[in-house]
Coordinates of C-alpha atoms and ligand atoms in Angstrom, one line a residue:
X1183 CA 0.2 41.5 -19.2
X1184 CA -2.9 42.6 -17.3
X1185 CA -2.9 44.7 -14.1
X1186 CA -1.9 43.4 -10.7
X1187 CA -4.0 40.8 -9.0
X1188 CA -5.9 41.9 -5.8
X1189 CA -9.2 40.0 -5.6
X1190 CA -9.0 36.3 -5.9
X1191 CA -12.3 34.3 -6.2
X1192 CA -12.4 30.6 -5.6
X1193 CA -15.5 29.0 -7.3
X1194 CA -16.6 25.9 -5.4
X1195 CA -16.2 24.6 -1.8
X1196 CA -15.3 20.9 -2.3
X1197 CA -12.0 19.5 -1.3
X1198 CA -10.3 21.4 -4.2
X1199 CA -11.9 24.7 -3.3
X1200 CA -11.1 24.7 0.4
X1201 CA -7.6 23.3 -0.2
X1202 CA -6.9 26.2 -2.5
X1203 CA -8.5 28.9 -0.3
X1204 CA -6.5 27.5 2.8
X1205 CA -3.2 27.4 0.9
X1206 CA -3.7 30.9 -0.5
X1207 CA -4.7 32.4 2.9
X1208 CA -1.7 30.8 4.5
X1209 CA 0.9 31.8 1.8
X1210 CA 0.0 35.0 0.0
X1211 CA -2.3 36.0 2.8
X1212 CA -5.3 38.2 3.1
X1213 CA -3.6 41.4 4.0
X1214 CA -2.7 42.2 0.4
X1215 CA -5.3 40.0 -1.4
X1216 CA -8.9 39.4 -0.8
X1217 CA -9.8 35.7 -1.0
X1218 CA -13.5 34.9 -1.5
X1219 CA -14.9 31.4 -1.9
X1220 CA -18.4 30.8 -3.4
X1221 CA -20.2 27.6 -2.9
X1222 CA -23.7 26.2 -3.1
X1223 CA -25.0 23.8 -0.4
X1224 CA -27.8 23.1 -2.8
X1225 CA -25.4 21.7 -5.4
X1226 CA -23.2 20.0 -2.9
X1227 CA -19.8 18.3 -3.4
X1228 CA -18.5 15.0 -4.6
X1229 CA -17.3 14.3 -1.1
X1230 CA -15.9 10.7 -1.7
X1231 CA -12.2 11.4 -2.0
X1232 CA -10.9 9.7 1.1
X1233 CA -7.6 8.0 0.4
X1234 CA -4.4 9.9 -0.1
X1235 CA -0.7 9.5 -0.8
X1236 CA 2.3 10.7 1.3
X1237 CA 2.5 14.0 -0.5
X1238 CA -0.4 15.2 1.6
X1239 CA 2.0 15.5 4.5
X1240 CA 3.8 18.2 2.6
X1241 CA 0.6 20.1 2.0
X1242 CA -0.3 19.9 5.7
X1243 CA 3.2 21.1 6.6
X1244 CA 2.8 24.2 4.3
X1245 CA -0.4 24.9 6.2
X1246 CA 1.3 24.3 9.5
X1247 CA -1.3 21.9 10.6
X1248 CA -0.9 19.9 13.8
X1249 CA -1.1 16.4 12.5
X1250 CA -2.8 15.0 15.6
X1251 CA -5.5 17.6 15.5
X1252 CA -6.0 17.0 11.7
X1253 CA -6.3 13.2 12.4
X1254 CA -8.9 13.7 15.1
X1255 CA -10.9 16.3 13.2
X1256 CA -11.2 14.2 10.1
X1257 CA -11.6 10.7 11.7
X1258 CA -8.5 9.7 9.8
X1259 CA -6.6 6.4 9.8
X1260 CA -3.0 5.8 8.6
X1261 CA -2.3 4.3 5.2
X1262 CA 0.8 2.3 4.3
X1263 CA -0.2 1.7 0.7
X1264 CA -2.8 -0.2 -1.4
X1265 CA -3.6 -3.9 -1.4
X1266 CA -4.5 -5.1 -4.9
X1267 CA -6.7 -8.1 -4.9
X1268 CA -7.6 -10.2 -8.0
X1269 CA -5.8 -7.9 -10.4
X1270 CA -3.2 -10.2 -11.7
X1271 CA -5.5 -13.2 -11.6
X1272 CA -8.4 -14.3 -9.4
X1273 CA -7.1 -15.3 -6.0
X1274 CA -3.9 -13.3 -6.3
X1275 CA -3.0 -10.3 -4.1
X1276 CA -0.1 -7.9 -3.9
X1277 CA 0.7 -4.7 -2.1
X1278 CA 1.8 -1.3 -3.4
X1279 CA 3.7 0.2 -0.5
X1280 CA 4.6 3.9 0.0
X1281 CA 8.2 3.0 0.8
X1282 CA 11.2 1.4 -0.8
X1283 CA 12.1 -2.2 -1.2
X1284 CA 15.3 -3.5 0.5
X1285 CA 18.1 -1.1 1.1
X1286 CA 20.5 1.2 -0.7
X1287 CA 22.5 -1.1 -3.1
X1288 CA 25.5 0.7 -4.5
X1289 CA 23.4 3.3 -6.3
X1290 CA 21.4 0.8 -8.4
X1291 CA 17.8 0.0 -7.8
X1292 CA 17.3 -2.8 -5.2
X1293 CA 15.1 -4.7 -7.7
X1294 CA 18.1 -5.6 -9.8
X1295 CA 19.8 -7.4 -6.9
X1296 CA 16.4 -8.9 -5.9
X1297 CA 15.8 -10.2 -9.4
X1298 CA 19.1 -12.0 -9.4
X1299 CA 18.5 -13.4 -5.9
X1300 CA 15.0 -14.5 -6.8
X1301 CA 16.3 -16.5 -9.8
X1302 CA 19.0 -18.0 -7.6
X1303 CA 16.8 -18.8 -4.7
X1304 CA 13.4 -19.4 -6.4
X1305 CA 11.8 -17.1 -3.9
X1306 CA 9.8 -14.5 -5.7
X1307 CA 8.2 -12.7 -2.7
X1308 CA 9.5 -9.1 -3.2
X1309 CA 7.0 -8.0 -0.5
X1310 CA 9.1 -9.6 2.2
X1311 CA 11.7 -6.8 1.5
X1312 CA 9.4 -4.0 2.2
X1313 CA 8.5 -2.7 5.7
X1314 CA 5.1 -1.2 4.8
X1315 CA 4.0 -4.4 3.1
X1316 CA 4.8 -6.5 6.1
X1317 CA 3.3 -4.1 8.6
X1318 CA 0.1 -3.9 6.5
X1319 CA -0.2 -7.6 6.3
X1320 CA -0.3 -7.9 10.1
X1321 CA -2.3 -4.7 10.5
X1322 CA 0.5 -2.8 12.3
X1323 CA 1.3 0.9 12.3
X1324 CA 3.2 3.5 14.3
X1325 CA 4.8 6.8 13.3
X1326 CA 8.5 6.2 13.8
X1327 CA 11.3 8.7 13.4
X1328 CA 13.9 7.8 10.8
X1329 CA 16.7 5.7 12.3
X1330 CA 20.1 4.8 10.7
X1331 CA 20.1 1.4 8.9
X1332 CA 16.4 0.8 9.6
X1333 CA 13.8 1.1 6.9
X1334 CA 11.5 4.2 7.1
X1335 CA 7.8 3.6 7.6
X1336 CA 6.1 5.9 5.1
X1337 CA 2.5 6.7 5.4
X1338 CA -0.5 8.8 4.2
X1339 CA -4.0 9.1 5.5
X1340 CA -7.5 7.9 4.9
X1341 CA -10.0 10.5 6.0
X1342 CA -13.5 11.7 5.8
X1343 CA -13.5 14.1 2.8
X1344 CA -16.5 16.2 4.1
X1345 CA -14.8 16.6 7.5
X1346 CA -11.5 17.6 5.8
X1347 CA -13.3 20.3 3.7
X1348 CA -15.0 21.6 6.9
X1349 CA -11.6 21.6 8.7
X1350 CA -10.0 23.5 6.0
X1351 CA -12.9 25.9 5.8
X1352 CA -12.4 26.8 9.5
X1353 CA -8.7 27.2 8.8
X1354 CA -9.1 29.5 5.8
X1355 CA -11.9 31.6 7.4
X1356 CA -9.7 32.1 10.5
X1357 CA -7.0 33.5 8.2
X1358 CA -9.4 36.0 6.5
X1359 CA -10.9 34.1 3.6
X1360 CA -14.5 34.9 3.1
X1361 CA -17.2 32.3 2.2
X1362 CA -20.2 33.3 0.2
X1363 CA -23.1 30.8 0.1
X1364 CA -25.1 31.0 -3.2
X1365 CA -25.6 29.5 -6.6
X1366 CA -23.8 31.2 -9.5
X1367 CA -26.3 31.8 -12.3
X1368 CA -24.2 33.8 -14.8
X1369 CA -20.6 34.4 -15.4
X1370 CA -19.8 37.8 -16.9
X1371 CA -16.8 38.6 -19.1
X1372 CA -14.9 41.7 -20.0
X1373 CA -15.8 42.6 -23.6
X1374 CA -12.2 43.7 -24.5
X1375 CA -10.0 41.1 -22.8
X1376 CA -12.4 38.2 -22.6
X1377 CA -11.4 37.8 -18.9
X1378 CA -14.1 36.8 -16.4
X1379 CA -15.1 39.9 -14.6
X1380 CA -17.8 38.9 -12.2
X1381 CA -20.2 36.2 -11.1
X1382 CA -23.9 36.8 -10.7
X1383 CA -25.7 34.7 -8.1
X1384 CA -29.3 33.6 -8.7
X1385 CA -30.5 36.1 -6.0
X1386 CA -28.9 38.9 -7.9
X1387 CA -25.8 39.4 -5.7
X1388 CA -22.5 39.9 -7.7
X1389 CA -18.9 38.9 -6.9
X1390 CA -16.2 40.7 -8.9
X1391 CA -12.6 39.4 -9.1
X1392 CA -9.3 39.8 -10.9
X1393 CA -8.4 36.1 -10.7
X1394 CA -10.7 33.1 -10.5
X1395 CA -9.9 29.6 -9.4
X1396 CA -12.4 27.3 -10.9
X1397 CA -13.0 24.5 -8.4
X1398 CA -16.6 23.9 -9.5
X1399 CA -16.3 20.1 -10.0
X1400 CA -16.8 18.0 -13.1
X1401 CA -18.8 20.7 -15.0
X1402 CA -16.0 23.2 -15.0
X1403 CA -18.4 26.2 -14.7
X1404 CA -15.7 28.8 -15.8
X1405 CA -13.0 26.8 -17.6
X1406 CA -15.4 24.8 -19.8
X1407 CA -18.9 26.2 -19.7
X1408 CA -17.7 29.8 -20.0
X1409 CA -14.3 29.5 -21.7
X1410 CA -14.6 26.2 -23.7
X1411 CA -11.2 24.8 -22.8
X1412 CA -11.9 21.4 -24.4
X1413 CA -11.4 18.0 -22.9
X1414 CA -9.0 15.2 -23.9
X1415 CA -11.1 12.0 -23.5
X1416 CA -8.9 9.1 -22.4
X1417 CA -11.7 6.5 -22.2
X1418 CA -10.0 4.5 -25.0
X1419 CA -7.5 3.5 -22.3
X1420 CA -9.6 3.9 -19.2
X1421 CA -13.1 2.8 -20.0
X1422 CA -14.5 3.1 -16.4
X1423 CA -17.0 5.9 -16.4
X1424 CA -19.2 5.4 -13.3
X1425 CA -18.6 4.9 -9.6
X1426 CA -21.2 3.7 -7.1
X1427 CA -20.2 4.8 -3.7
X1428 CA -21.6 3.7 -0.3
X1429 CA -20.3 4.0 3.3
X1430 CA -20.7 1.0 5.6
X1431 CA -20.2 0.0 9.2
X1432 CA -16.6 -1.0 9.9
X1433 CA -16.0 -4.7 10.8
X1434 CA -12.9 -6.3 12.3
X1435 CA -9.5 -4.7 12.8
X1436 CA -8.7 -1.2 11.6
X1437 CA -6.5 -2.0 8.6
X1438 CA -3.8 0.6 7.8
X1439 CA -4.3 0.4 4.0
X1440 CA -6.8 0.9 1.2
X1441 CA -7.9 -2.2 -0.7
X1442 CA -8.7 -2.2 -4.4
X1443 CA -10.3 -5.4 -5.6
X1444 CA -10.6 -6.1 -9.3
X1445 CA -14.2 -6.9 -10.3
X1446 CA -16.0 -8.2 -13.4
X1447 CA -16.2 -4.8 -15.0
X1448 CA -13.9 -2.5 -13.0
X1449 CA -12.8 -2.5 -9.4
X1450 CA -14.0 -1.9 -5.8
X1451 CA -12.4 0.3 -3.2
X1452 CA -12.5 -0.2 0.5
X1453 CA -11.2 2.7 2.7
X1454 CA -11.3 2.1 6.5
X1455 CA -11.9 5.3 8.5
X1456 CA -12.2 5.5 12.3
X1457 CA -16.0 5.6 12.3
X1458 CA -16.9 3.8 9.1
X1459 CA -15.6 2.3 5.8
X1460 CA -15.8 4.0 2.5
X1461 CA -16.6 1.7 -0.5
X1462 CA -17.2 2.1 -4.1
X1463 CA -17.4 0.2 -7.4
X1464 CA -15.7 2.0 -10.3
X1465 CA -17.1 0.4 -13.4
X1466 CA -17.7 0.8 -17.1
X1467 CA -21.3 1.0 -18.1
X1468 CA -20.4 -0.6 -21.4
X1469 CA -19.7 -3.9 -19.5
X1470 CA -22.2 -3.8 -16.6
X1471 CA -25.5 -2.1 -15.9
X1472 CA -25.7 0.5 -13.2
X1473 CA -28.3 -1.4 -11.2
X1474 CA -26.3 -4.5 -11.3
X1475 CA -23.1 -2.7 -10.2
X1476 CA -25.0 -1.1 -7.3
X1477 CA -26.5 -4.5 -6.3
X1478 CA -23.1 -6.3 -6.4
X1479 CA -21.5 -3.5 -4.4
X1480 CA -24.2 -3.9 -1.7
X1481 CA -23.5 -7.6 -1.5
X1482 CA -19.7 -7.1 -1.1
X1483 CA -19.5 -4.8 1.9
X1484 CA -17.8 -5.7 5.2
X1485 CA -20.7 -4.3 7.3
X1486 CA -24.2 -2.9 7.0
X1487 CA -24.6 0.0 4.5
X1488 CA -25.0 3.4 6.2
X1489 CA -26.7 5.1 3.2
X1490 CA -28.1 4.5 -0.2
X1491 CA -25.4 4.1 -2.9
X1492 CA -24.6 7.3 -4.8
X1493 CA -23.7 6.9 -8.5
X1494 CA -21.2 9.4 -10.0
X1495 CA -20.6 9.8 -13.7
X1496 CA -17.3 10.8 -15.3
X1497 CA -15.0 10.5 -18.3
X1498 CA -11.4 9.8 -17.7
X1499 CA -9.3 12.7 -19.2
X1500 CA -8.2 16.2 -18.6
X1501 CA -9.0 19.7 -19.7
X1502 CA -6.9 20.7 -22.7
X1503 CA -5.9 23.9 -20.9
X1504 CA -6.3 24.3 -17.1
X1505 CA -5.4 28.0 -17.1
X1506 CA -7.0 30.4 -19.6
X1507 CA -6.7 34.2 -19.1
X1508 CA -7.7 34.9 -15.5
X1509 CA -9.2 31.5 -14.8
X1510 CA -7.3 28.6 -13.5
X1511 CA -9.0 25.2 -12.9
X1512 CA -8.1 23.0 -10.0
X1513 CA -9.6 19.6 -9.0
X1514 CA -12.4 17.8 -10.9
X1515 CA -12.9 20.9 -13.1
X1516 CA -9.4 20.3 -14.6
X1517 CA -9.7 16.6 -15.2
X1518 CA -10.4 13.2 -13.7
X1519 CA -8.5 10.0 -13.3
X1520 CA -10.1 7.2 -11.4
X1521 CA -9.1 6.9 -7.7
X1522 CA -7.1 3.6 -8.2
X1523 CA -3.9 5.1 -6.9
X1524 CA -5.6 7.9 -4.7
X1525 CA -4.1 10.6 -6.9
X1526 CA -6.9 13.2 -7.2
X1527 CA -6.2 15.1 -4.0
X1528 CA -2.5 15.0 -4.9
X1529 CA -3.3 16.5 -8.4
X1530 CA -5.2 19.3 -6.5
X1531 CA -2.2 19.8 -4.4
X1532 CA 0.2 19.8 -7.4
X1533 CA -1.8 22.5 -9.1
X1534 CA -1.9 24.6 -6.0
X1535 CA 1.9 24.3 -5.6
X1536 CA 2.4 25.4 -9.2
X1537 CA 0.0 28.3 -8.8
X1538 CA 1.9 29.5 -5.8
X1539 CA 5.3 29.1 -7.6
X1540 CA 4.0 31.0 -10.6
X1541 CA 1.7 33.3 -8.7
X1542 CA 0.8 36.2 -11.0
X1543 CA 1.5 39.0 -8.6
X1544 CA 2.2 41.6 -11.2
X1545 CA -0.4 40.4 -13.7
X1546 CA -1.1 37.7 -16.1
X1547 CA 1.8 36.6 -18.3
X1548 CA 1.1 34.2 -21.2
X1549 CA 4.5 32.5 -20.7
X1550 CA 3.6 31.6 -17.1
X1551 CA 0.2 30.4 -18.2
X1552 CA 1.8 28.1 -20.9
X1553 CA 4.3 26.8 -18.4
X1554 CA 1.5 25.9 -15.9
X1555 CA -0.6 24.2 -18.6
X1556 CA 2.4 22.2 -19.9
X1557 CA 3.4 21.0 -16.5
X1558 CA -0.1 20.0 -15.4
X1559 CA -0.6 18.2 -18.7
X1560 CA 2.5 16.1 -17.9
X1561 CA 1.4 15.4 -14.3
X1562 CA -1.9 14.1 -15.6
X1563 CA -0.4 12.0 -18.4
X1564 CA 2.2 10.4 -16.1
X1565 CA -0.5 9.4 -13.6
X1566 CA -2.7 8.2 -16.4
X1567 CA 0.0 5.8 -17.7
X1568 CA 0.6 4.4 -14.2
X1569 CA -3.1 3.7 -13.8
X1570 CA -3.5 2.1 -17.3
X1571 CA -0.6 -0.3 -16.5
X1572 CA -2.7 -1.9 -13.8
X1573 CA -5.3 -2.8 -16.4
X1574 CA -3.0 -3.7 -19.2
X1575 CA -0.6 -5.9 -17.4
X1576 CA -2.9 -8.7 -16.3
X1577 CA -3.4 -12.4 -16.8
X1578 CA -7.2 -11.9 -16.3
X1579 CA -9.4 -12.8 -19.3
X1580 CA -12.4 -14.2 -17.4
X1581 CA -14.8 -11.4 -18.5
X1582 CA -15.4 -9.3 -21.5
X1583 CA -14.1 -6.2 -19.6
X1584 CA -10.7 -7.9 -18.8
X1585 CA -10.4 -9.2 -22.4
X1586 CA -10.9 -5.7 -23.6
X1587 CA -8.1 -4.5 -21.2
X1588 CA -5.7 -7.1 -22.5
X1589 CA -6.5 -6.2 -26.1
X1590 CA -6.2 -2.4 -25.5
X1591 CA -3.3 -0.6 -27.2
X1592 CA -1.7 1.5 -24.5
X1593 CA -0.2 5.0 -25.1
X1594 CA 3.3 4.9 -26.7
X1595 CA 4.7 6.5 -23.5
X1596 CA 3.5 3.5 -21.5
X1597 CA 4.5 0.9 -24.1
X1598 CA 8.0 2.1 -24.1
X1599 CA 8.2 1.9 -20.3
X1600 CA 6.8 -1.7 -20.3
X1601 CA 9.3 -2.7 -23.0
X1602 CA 12.3 -1.3 -21.1
X1603 CA 11.2 -2.9 -17.9
X1604 CA 10.6 -6.3 -19.5
X1605 CA 14.0 -6.2 -21.2
X1606 CA 16.2 -4.6 -18.5
X1607 CA 14.3 -4.5 -15.2
X1608 CA 14.5 -0.7 -15.2
X1609 CA 11.8 2.0 -15.3
X1610 CA 13.1 5.2 -16.7
X1611 CA 11.3 7.9 -14.8
X1612 CA 11.8 11.7 -14.8
X1613 CA 13.2 13.0 -11.5
X1614 CA 10.1 15.1 -10.8
X1615 CA 7.6 12.3 -11.6
X1616 CA 5.2 11.4 -8.8
X1617 CA 5.5 7.6 -9.2
X1618 CA 9.2 6.6 -8.9
X1619 CA 10.9 3.4 -10.1
X1620 CA 10.0 1.6 -6.9
X1621 CA 6.3 2.3 -7.4
X1622 CA 6.4 1.0 -11.0
X1623 CA 8.3 -2.0 -9.8
X1624 CA 5.7 -2.7 -7.2
X1625 CA 2.8 -2.6 -9.7
X1626 CA 4.5 -4.3 -12.7
X1627 CA 6.0 -7.1 -10.6
X1628 CA 2.7 -7.4 -8.7
X1629 CA 0.7 -7.7 -11.9
X1630 CA 3.1 -10.4 -13.0
X1631 CA 5.5 -8.7 -15.4
X1632 CA 8.9 -10.1 -14.5
X1633 CA 11.9 -8.6 -16.3
X1634 CA 14.1 -10.8 -18.5
X1635 CA 17.3 -9.2 -17.2
X1636 CA 18.7 -6.9 -14.5
X1637 CA 21.5 -4.3 -14.2
X1638 CA 25.2 -5.5 -14.7
X1639 CA 26.1 -4.1 -11.2
X1640 CA 24.0 -6.9 -9.7
X1641 CA 26.3 -9.5 -11.2
X1642 CA 29.3 -8.0 -9.5
X1643 CA 28.8 -9.9 -6.3
X1644 CA 29.2 -13.6 -5.4
X1645 CA 26.0 -15.7 -5.0
X1646 CA 27.0 -16.3 -1.4
X1647 CA 27.5 -12.6 -0.6
X1648 CA 24.2 -11.8 -2.4
X1649 CA 22.3 -14.3 -0.2
X1650 CA 24.0 -13.1 2.9
X1651 CA 23.3 -9.4 2.2
X1652 CA 19.7 -9.9 1.2
X1653 CA 19.1 -12.2 4.1
X1654 CA 20.3 -9.6 6.5
X1655 CA 18.2 -6.9 4.9
X1656 CA 15.1 -9.0 5.0
X1657 CA 15.6 -9.9 8.6
X1658 CA 16.0 -6.3 9.6
X1659 CA 12.8 -5.3 7.7
X1660 CA 10.8 -8.1 9.3
X1661 CA 12.0 -7.2 12.7
X1662 CA 11.1 -3.6 12.1
X1663 CA 7.6 -4.4 10.9
X1664 CA 6.9 -6.9 13.8
X1665 CA 8.0 -4.3 16.4
X1666 CA 5.0 -2.0 15.5
X1667 CA 1.8 -2.1 17.5
X1668 CA -1.6 -2.9 15.9
X1669 CA -2.9 0.1 14.0
X1670 CA -6.1 0.5 16.1
X1671 CA -4.2 0.2 19.4
X1672 CA -1.8 2.9 18.2
X1673 CA -4.5 5.3 17.3
X1674 CA -6.1 4.9 20.7
X1675 CA -2.9 5.1 22.7
X1676 CA -1.6 8.1 20.8
X1677 CA -4.9 9.9 21.6
X1678 CA -5.8 10.1 17.9
X1679 CA -9.4 9.0 18.0
X1680 CA -11.9 11.6 16.9
X1681 CA -15.6 11.7 17.9
Ligands
LIG3024 P1 -16.6 19.0 -6.0 O1 -16.5 18.2 -4.7 O2 -17.6 18.5 -7.0 O3 -17.0 20.5 -5.5 C1 -17.5 21.4 -6.4 C2 -18.0 22.6 -5.7 O4 -18.4 23.6 -6.7 C3 -19.1 22.4 -4.7 O5 -18.9 23.2 -3.6 C4 -20.3 23.0 -5.5 O6 -21.3 23.5 -4.6 C5 -19.6 24.1 -6.2 N1 -20.4 24.6 -7.4 C6 -20.6 24.0 -8.6 N2 -21.4 24.7 -9.4 C7 -21.7 25.9 -8.6 C8 -22.5 27.0 -8.9 N3 -23.2 27.1 -10.0 N4 -22.6 27.9 -7.9 C9 -22.0 27.8 -6.7 N5 -21.2 26.7 -6.5 C10 -21.1 25.8 -7.4 N6 -9.5 11.6 -4.6 C11 -8.5 11.1 -3.8 O7 -7.5 11.8 -3.7 N7 -8.7 9.9 -3.2 C12 -9.7 9.1 -3.3 O8 -9.8 8.1 -2.7 C13 -10.7 9.6 -4.2 N8 -11.8 8.9 -4.5 C14 -12.8 9.3 -5.4 C15 -13.8 8.5 -5.8 C16 -14.7 9.0 -6.8 C17 -15.8 8.1 -7.2 C18 -14.6 10.2 -7.3 C19 -15.6 10.8 -8.3 C20 -13.6 11.0 -6.9 C21 -12.6 10.6 -6.0 N9 -11.6 11.4 -5.6 C22 -10.6 10.9 -4.8 C23 -11.5 12.7 -6.1 C24 -11.9 13.7 -5.1 O9 -13.2 13.4 -4.6 C25 -11.9 15.0 -5.8 O10 -10.7 15.3 -6.4 C26 -12.0 16.1 -4.7 O11 -13.1 15.8 -3.9 C27 -12.1 17.4 -5.4 O12 -13.4 17.7 -5.8 P2 -13.7 19.1 -6.3 O13 -13.6 20.0 -5.1 O14 -12.9 19.4 -7.5 O15 -15.2 19.1 -6.8

């Protein structure tokens, strides 16, 4: 064990850096600890992470943010889930909603009853049993308090990442965090312990610390360039290694969801914000040239481009260790999974939550460090498998890229899942896993993998009663979705429009 921690230094002021500084300032506070964040405007941030998942509500709650203020400040829109276009086959679309399908069915997943009903009725539209899917299809949204016997409307946000970082910066600074502008030129280590001791900026200023959170982005200035953590490369399963990103003018209604459209060598995102839409083509340069991808993205926008496309390079994977000695990496410095399920900001949040749980108040304990690394490795691997499933379970074979995806051998952990789902209609998830059975069902059924069987409990009901029960559930869900106002109207009436 080392000595107690007093001076915490956050390296980097992207989304990860400011989320970390804000959370630390709010929880452990700046009375006992000094919290310093160093960032370089000259280097800049990635700044394209715009779509989130409902866990962000928890993060905002920990910070005590007023949700309406947060929405206005970041030009946010509501998000009910993700629409996947052309993933199963060209011309097909399905929705991955944030909420559950159907209703509580005697303790067994609703999909088992639905599977029996679909075989019986020949109606395979599982989306009709989900409130978010129906609301999204008609562009409707409203925050509604939970009501007995009515489906909950779950949501997350789509926001301007640069405005979010600026918002969190004001929040953290108001709570005593100190920002230093400057470019780190050298990282110095203690000769005996090997711990990072101080940062030297290129104008000669120095910043000393006991504990460093590396939020320096893809390069991993401390965790990789200084400490050589190593990187597990997952491109044998996730070959996309580039993203061209460009904002454009918004056209038409304000849709309460993110769209992911499968393309010839990857996929394109469309994220509607209040003031513009974010777009990007995530692709593999082994299957399409960079110039061609940028050109195609430009042709496939809803409105006029508002800037030149920016191309980002990455390798899917994760740092072998995110915490080494007195350096803990959060955000892109600890790994990257493409934003197909909008999980990066969640992984930042998960790392912050674990840091706070395991906060090294009395000093650095190797057991705690190991625990953090094990848990974060699992988080990344579970999200990885979920993302690979979108590529692997497809009928598309129209381009070299999609034929590659079909032929790819998935990780054993995913293979087992797919086999169990195919055979029994079940997905065996750990309780603490981010994506639950309902999420797996949405994706696997959406991609066209229909199970051969379902749980025995679903047989213990007469066909008539099954029809009656599911008919009632479907009607209640439809009524609920239809009762919501258009998303844009709600934002305006609720006073949520920003500048
Ligand atoms: P960065 O934004 O790169 O910030 C790094 C910081 O470190 C900067 O402030 C930089 O100035 C500083 N820095 C680096 N070197 C030095 C130095 N030498 N001296 C001083 N400062 C330094 N996430 C989602 O949740 N949803 C999405 O929809 C989504 N879409 C994405 C699309 C793409 C194409 C990519 C690449 C990412 C996406 N993400 C998304 C991920 C999201 O953008 C990142 O997880 C998030 O922005 C965190 O980035 P970061 O703060 O780790 O790194």
